[in-house]
Every structure is written in C-alpha cells, then in structure tokens.
Amino acid sequence: MGTFMLTWNPDAYDWEEEGGDYDGGVARVASGATIKAMWSMGARRYGVERGDRFYLLRQGVEPRGIVGSGYFTTGEIDEDEHWDDPGKTAWYAEVVFEFLVDPADGLPTSQLLNEVPGFGWNTTYASGHEVRGEAVDQLHRMWKEVTARSKRRGPGD
C-alpha cells in the first residue's frame, strides 16, 4: 500500500467538497460521515492503487500542516478540466476523506519538519508526491494521535 501527499492552499482553492466549506467538511466528518471528492494529482499520472492512503497538507496561510487523511477509491487518475483554469487540463483521482480537523488541531509543518525527516514539507507544492520509508510510519503514528484527540472532543467542542 502506498502513502501519498495531497495538497490544499486555501488562498488558491475554495473548499467546495461535500459538506460545503472546509468547516462544514470538518463537521460532516466529525459526525461520522466521509467526503468523496475528485482531487488534483499534480504531475502524477499513475502509481496509485485502490486503498492507498493519503494525507492532506494545508499550505499557504497559517496554520500550515496536515489537516486530513483518507484513501483512494480506485487506481485511476483521469484528465479533466483544470480546477483553476478552464483552458487547461489537470489530472484527478477519486478520494474519500475519512478525517478532517480544524487546521489549528492538525500536525503543524514545524513539527513535521522536526519529527518526520525525509519529506519536503516546505518544498512540496502539488499533490501526488509519495511518502516513503520511515516517514510513513512516523506520520501514521503522529496522525493517529491527532485523530484520537479529535474523536474524544467530538463534534462542536
């Protein structure tokens, strides 16, 4: 199973997935639902399999860091109209978000830089990069703590 990084910059892309805006998505997931979306994969055209995991890296505005996770529903990456420029195309994969947290409750980039070496936390600008080696296990452990805290608090806390 692979682990990939998807990116989201709120300054460049308004969250319009199931649940409305990003806060609505957080509330939807906190209530036990998931969010299905077609997500841009940057330059990646292949190499993803059904069930592969992903983390969502919030970029641009603070707080930056990991704010979500989920899995790929298929191994297909399809070309379609670009999300920001109708004159261009982009590559998309279908994903399911299982967890979304308030950005202030996520894994901040500063912590990722210190505790998960081997991935370009400040140099990854597009989705689709694979996380490899020890970084996968460390990231999984850290994210498990975040999601456990989030579940204990519950929706609306």
XYZ file of N, CA and C in Angstrom:
471
model
N 0.828 -1.186 0.000
C 0.000 0.000 0.000
C 0.871 1.248 0.000
N 0.526 2.189 -0.847
C 1.266 3.432 -0.918
C 0.657 4.497 -0.021
N 1.456 5.510 0.263
C 1.007 6.669 1.029
C 1.413 7.913 0.247
N 0.439 8.787 0.018
C 0.665 9.950 -0.827
C 0.277 11.228 -0.094
N 0.821 12.334 -0.577
C 0.503 13.630 -0.018
C -0.354 14.390 -1.024
N -1.519 14.833 -0.574
C -2.340 15.754 -1.353
C -2.180 17.132 -0.728
N -2.275 18.153 -1.537
C -2.065 19.499 -1.029
C -3.331 20.338 -1.205
N -3.453 21.325 -0.318
C -4.568 22.271 -0.400
C -4.084 23.622 0.111
N -4.225 24.634 -0.725
C -3.897 26.001 -0.336
C -5.205 26.792 -0.337
N -5.719 27.163 0.842
C -6.986 27.886 0.911
C -6.985 29.210 0.154
N -5.801 29.800 -0.064
C -5.719 31.039 -0.837
C -5.959 30.796 -2.328
N -5.703 29.560 -2.773
C -5.812 29.252 -4.196
C -7.070 28.455 -4.534
N -7.609 27.711 -3.563
C -8.749 26.829 -3.848
C -9.759 26.901 -2.713
N -10.957 27.379 -3.023
C -12.038 27.399 -2.043
C -12.586 25.982 -1.902
N -12.611 25.503 -0.681
C -13.130 24.154 -0.412
C -14.602 24.114 -0.805
N -14.935 23.261 -1.769
C -16.316 23.149 -2.238
C -16.740 21.694 -2.307
N -16.144 20.855 -1.460
C -16.472 19.432 -1.484
C -17.766 19.212 -0.706
N -18.185 17.953 -0.586
C -19.384 17.621 0.189
C -19.279 18.263 1.572
N -20.356 18.813 2.060
C -20.347 19.462 3.359
C -20.178 20.956 3.261
N -20.032 21.478 2.033
C -19.902 22.924 1.861
C -18.477 23.390 2.016
N -18.265 24.423 2.832
C -16.922 24.953 3.038
C -16.113 23.995 3.922
N -14.850 24.350 4.169
C -13.978 23.445 4.926
C -14.533 23.155 6.320
N -15.021 24.179 7.023
C -15.582 23.951 8.359
C -16.768 22.997 8.299
N -17.561 23.114 7.243
C -18.670 22.189 7.052
C -18.177 20.767 6.824
N -17.069 20.637 6.108
C -16.462 19.323 5.894
C -15.957 18.722 7.191
N -15.338 19.551 8.030
C -14.862 19.080 9.340
C -16.045 18.580 10.164
N -17.131 19.352 10.170
C -18.326 18.955 10.933
C -18.931 17.670 10.368
N -18.953 17.555 9.053
C -19.515 16.356 8.408
C -18.734 15.113 8.825
N -17.417 15.203 8.774
C -16.577 14.066 9.138
C -16.696 13.774 10.637
N -16.758 14.814 11.461
C -16.891 14.622 12.911
C -18.194 13.906 13.261
N -19.206 14.049 12.397
C -20.490 13.390 12.660
C -20.481 11.923 12.240
N -19.354 11.473 11.663
C -19.236 10.071 11.279
C -19.326 9.830 9.788
N -19.565 10.876 9.002
C -19.657 10.729 7.546
C -18.257 10.812 6.926
N -18.176 10.465 5.656
C -16.954 10.659 4.888
C -17.265 11.633 3.761
N -16.246 12.106 3.092
C -16.415 13.032 1.978
C -15.711 12.450 0.762
N -16.460 12.248 -0.302
C -15.878 11.773 -1.556
C -15.574 12.985 -2.422
N -14.416 12.975 -3.087
C -14.012 14.114 -3.918
C -13.125 13.635 -5.060
N -13.064 14.448 -6.103
C -12.070 14.277 -7.153
C -10.972 15.285 -6.830
N -9.734 14.798 -6.596
C -8.664 15.690 -6.154
C -7.552 15.724 -7.176
N -7.060 16.914 -7.437
C -5.961 17.099 -8.379
C -4.719 16.338 -7.898
N -4.028 15.719 -8.834
C -2.859 14.896 -8.502
C -1.548 15.511 -8.982
N -1.544 16.778 -9.316
C -0.306 17.411 -9.769
C 0.198 16.742 -11.034
N 1.466 16.372 -11.047
C 2.073 15.751 -12.227
C 1.896 14.224 -12.240
N 1.364 13.646 -11.182
C 1.227 12.185 -11.113
C 0.137 11.707 -12.068
N 0.489 10.695 -12.897
C -0.449 10.124 -13.870
C -0.777 8.658 -13.566
N 0.033 8.023 -12.732
C -0.142 6.604 -12.425
C 0.554 6.304 -11.107
N 0.461 5.051 -10.652
C 1.180 4.643 -9.447
C 0.345 4.639 -8.190
N -0.958 4.912 -8.323
C -1.860 4.884 -7.174
C -2.759 3.668 -7.320
N -2.993 2.976 -6.212
C -3.881 1.818 -6.232
C -5.058 2.038 -5.304
N -6.129 1.338 -5.577
C -7.310 1.409 -4.716
C -6.900 1.071 -3.280
N -7.314 1.899 -2.340
C -6.997 1.671 -0.935
C -5.731 2.348 -0.460
N -4.909 2.881 -1.389
C -3.724 3.626 -0.957
C -4.173 4.788 -0.088
N -3.353 5.146 0.874
C -3.669 6.207 1.830
C -3.158 7.556 1.338
N -3.755 8.609 1.837
C -3.228 9.947 1.591
C -3.392 10.795 2.842
N -2.564 11.823 2.916
C -2.689 12.875 3.928
C -2.881 14.180 3.180
N -3.644 15.094 3.779
C -3.890 16.394 3.171
C -3.012 17.437 3.858
N -2.133 18.043 3.073
C -1.202 19.045 3.567
C -1.738 20.434 3.227
N -2.120 21.173 4.257
C -2.590 22.555 4.079
C -1.372 23.445 3.898
N -1.397 24.254 2.843
C -0.271 25.117 2.510
C -0.705 26.577 2.504
N 0.243 27.451 2.237
C -0.075 28.877 2.119
C -0.254 29.513 3.478
N -1.488 29.802 3.838
C -1.779 30.519 5.081
C -1.589 29.637 6.304
N -1.178 30.260 7.387
C -1.074 29.551 8.665
C -2.471 29.324 9.228
N -2.681 28.264 9.984
C -1.720 27.221 10.322
C -1.562 26.210 9.181
N -0.304 26.005 8.805
C 0.025 25.047 7.753
C 0.328 23.701 8.391
N 0.071 22.635 7.646
C 0.381 21.299 8.139
C -0.668 20.305 7.682
N -0.629 19.124 8.256
C -1.570 18.068 7.870
C -2.895 18.277 8.593
N -3.973 18.295 7.792
C -5.302 18.553 8.349
C -6.311 17.470 7.982
N -5.909 16.481 7.202
C -6.860 15.456 6.800
C -6.179 14.210 6.291
N -6.992 13.148 6.146
C -6.489 11.889 5.598
C -7.637 11.088 5.026
N -7.270 10.088 4.251
C -8.272 9.215 3.656
C -7.618 8.206 2.742
N -8.378 7.761 1.732
C -7.881 6.733 0.837
C -8.379 6.971 -0.583
N -7.685 6.352 -1.530
C -8.065 6.414 -2.936
C -9.087 5.320 -3.210
N -10.138 5.656 -3.970
C -11.194 4.673 -4.235
C -10.857 3.763 -5.412
N -9.994 4.236 -6.311
C -9.578 3.432 -7.463
C -8.100 3.701 -7.704
N -7.554 3.021 -8.676
C -6.182 3.292 -9.077
C -6.116 4.195 -10.293
N -7.246 4.771 -10.662
C -7.303 5.577 -11.877
C -7.011 7.047 -11.588
N -6.236 7.644 -12.487
C -6.000 9.091 -12.458
C -6.413 9.595 -13.831
N -7.457 10.421 -13.851
C -8.067 10.839 -15.115
C -7.855 12.317 -15.380
N -7.772 12.660 -16.662
C -7.608 14.039 -17.092
C -8.982 14.700 -17.221
N -9.075 15.936 -16.754
C -10.325 16.699 -16.852
C -9.968 18.189 -16.828
N -10.985 19.026 -16.918
C -10.768 20.477 -16.897
C -10.026 20.892 -15.630
N -9.076 21.786 -15.787
C -8.282 22.266 -14.655
C -9.181 22.986 -13.659
N -8.938 22.779 -12.379
C -9.759 23.345 -11.311
C -9.706 24.864 -11.258
N -8.626 25.454 -11.804
C -8.458 26.899 -11.704
C -8.409 27.602 -13.059
N -8.244 26.832 -14.142
C -8.098 27.424 -15.466
C -8.822 26.562 -16.495
N -10.029 26.957 -16.894
C -10.814 26.144 -17.824
C -10.138 25.906 -19.171
N -9.132 26.683 -19.500
C -8.409 26.495 -20.751
C -7.359 25.392 -20.677
N -7.153 24.858 -19.509
C -6.147 23.809 -19.297
C -6.808 22.556 -18.750
N -6.011 21.494 -18.643
C -6.495 20.269 -18.006
C -5.618 19.940 -16.811
N -6.137 19.082 -15.959
C -5.393 18.597 -14.796
C -5.730 17.112 -14.619
N -4.986 16.450 -13.760
C -5.166 15.024 -13.515
C -5.776 14.835 -12.130
N -6.809 13.995 -12.065
C -7.584 13.829 -10.836
C -7.731 12.361 -10.455
N -7.814 12.138 -9.153
C -8.118 10.805 -8.619
C -9.299 10.954 -7.670
N -10.111 9.902 -7.604
C -11.224 9.914 -6.660
C -10.721 9.478 -5.291
N -11.042 10.281 -4.289
C -10.592 10.012 -2.922
C -11.767 10.090 -1.958
N -11.573 9.505 -0.801
C -12.523 9.624 0.296
C -11.774 10.174 1.497
N -12.248 11.318 2.006
C -11.694 11.885 3.230
C -12.372 11.205 4.411
N -11.575 10.556 5.251
C -12.092 9.931 6.464
C -11.956 10.850 7.665
N -10.926 11.687 7.652
C -10.670 12.610 8.756
C -10.352 13.989 8.203
N -10.935 14.996 8.796
C -10.587 16.396 8.574
C -10.630 17.051 9.937
N -9.651 17.875 10.227
C -9.639 18.561 11.521
C -9.491 20.055 11.308
N -9.876 20.813 12.316
C -9.624 22.238 12.298
C -8.111 22.420 12.103
N -7.691 23.296 11.198
C -6.255 23.462 10.956
C -5.432 23.709 12.213
N -5.997 24.355 13.218
C -5.270 24.608 14.466
C -5.025 23.316 15.239
N -5.779 22.261 14.937
C -5.634 20.982 15.634
C -4.833 19.954 14.834
N -4.361 20.329 13.653
C -3.625 19.396 12.802
C -2.173 19.224 13.230
N -1.395 18.617 12.349
C 0.044 18.450 12.577
C 0.758 19.615 11.903
N 1.290 20.557 12.671
C 1.910 21.737 12.058
C 3.180 21.396 11.278
N 3.423 22.176 10.247
C 4.607 21.965 9.413
C 5.879 21.980 10.245
N 5.963 22.855 11.235
C 7.176 22.912 12.070
C 7.426 21.581 12.769
N 6.389 20.932 13.264
C 6.535 19.629 13.918
C 6.910 18.559 12.897
N 6.298 18.606 11.725
C 6.620 17.633 10.669
C 8.081 17.752 10.257
N 8.580 18.978 10.126
C 9.985 19.184 9.759
C 10.917 18.560 10.797
N 10.562 18.667 12.069
C 11.407 18.141 13.141
C 11.283 16.637 13.327
N 10.078 16.107 13.196
C 9.834 14.713 13.588
C 9.656 13.742 12.436
N 9.479 14.242 11.227
C 9.308 13.358 10.068
C 10.268 13.804 8.966
N 11.551 13.480 9.144
C 12.521 13.863 8.125
C 12.325 13.021 6.859
N 12.887 13.471 5.791
C 12.857 12.678 4.576
C 11.701 13.010 3.645
N 10.946 14.053 3.950
C 9.897 14.503 3.033
C 9.989 16.017 2.943
N 9.759 16.570 1.773
C 9.905 18.010 1.552
C 8.702 18.808 2.014
N 8.548 18.950 3.320
C 7.377 19.636 3.867
C 7.250 21.072 3.392
N 8.366 21.730 3.167
C 8.327 23.115 2.691
C 8.595 23.243 1.198
N 8.791 22.116 0.515
C 9.114 22.172 -0.909
C 8.155 21.349 -1.760
N 7.063 20.885 -1.180
C 6.049 20.145 -1.920
C 4.934 21.123 -2.256
N 4.777 21.411 -3.539
C 3.820 22.442 -3.954
C 2.590 21.884 -4.667
N 2.603 20.593 -4.975
C 1.467 19.993 -5.681
C 1.187 18.613 -5.100
N -0.014 18.160 -5.304
C -0.421 16.840 -4.833
C 0.275 15.731 -5.603
N 0.222 14.540 -5.034
C 0.669 13.351 -5.733
C 2.015 12.804 -5.328
N 2.748 13.504 -4.462
C 4.056 13.005 -4.043
C 3.889 11.822 -3.090
N 4.684 10.801 -3.300
C 4.619 9.623 -2.438
C 5.492 9.822 -1.209
N 4.972 9.407 -0.062
C 5.737 9.414 1.183
C 6.315 8.016 1.320
N 7.607 7.916 1.625
C 8.270 6.598 1.643
C 9.068 6.394 2.922
N 9.418 5.149 3.142
C 10.332 4.777 4.220
C 9.785 5.023 5.609
N 10.699 5.375 6.519
C 10.342 5.588 7.919
C 9.355 6.735 8.098
N 9.343 7.668 7.156
C 8.431 8.809 7.251
C 6.973 8.342 7.288
N 6.656 7.259 6.587
C 5.283 6.751 6.556
C 4.847 6.317 7.951
N 5.665 5.503 8.615
C 5.312 5.005 9.946
C 5.220 6.133 10.968
N 6.171 7.055 10.940
C 6.165 8.168 11.888
C 4.944 9.051 11.663
N 4.657 9.356 10.419
C 3.496 10.180 10.092
C 2.205 9.497 10.530
N 2.106 8.210 10.294
C 0.920 7.450 10.702
C 0.728 7.510 12.218
N 1.800 7.329 12.978
C 1.712 7.383 14.447
C 1.260 8.768 14.926
N 1.845 9.791 14.365
C 1.508 11.154 14.782
C 0.061 11.497 14.429
N -0.381 11.109 13.243
C -1.745 11.412 12.814
C -2.770 10.631 13.638
N -2.412 9.424 14.030
C -3.309 8.616 14.873
C -3.591 9.339 16.196
N -2.579 9.998 16.755
C -2.774 10.783 17.982
C -3.716 11.960 17.736
N -3.563 12.629 16.596
C -4.428 13.763 16.267
C -5.875 13.296 16.133
N -6.100 12.212 15.403
C -7.479 11.760 15.189
C -8.091 11.222 16.477
N -7.294 10.627 17.347
C -7.814 10.143 18.641
C -8.258 11.330 19.491
N -7.465 12.410 19.521
C -7.849 13.624 20.261
C -9.131 14.211 19.693
N -9.225 14.235 18.377
C -10.383 14.804 17.705
C -11.648 14.014 18.039
N -11.547 12.696 18.070
C -12.702 11.847 18.395
C -13.142 12.021 19.842
N -12.166 12.200 20.727
C -12.521 12.370 22.158
C -13.298 13.666 22.387
N -12.920 14.717 21.636
C -13.592 16.008 21.794
C -15.004 15.958 21.228
N -15.164 15.342 20.077
C -16.475 15.226 19.458
C -16.878 16.477 18.698
N -17.960 16.367 17.908
C -18.427 17.490 17.091
C -18.841 18.679 17.946
N -18.479 19.870 17.507
C -18.919 21.094 18.165
C -18.149 21.495 19.393
N -17.153 20.695 19.808
C -16.369 21.038 21.008
C -15.349 22.103 20.697
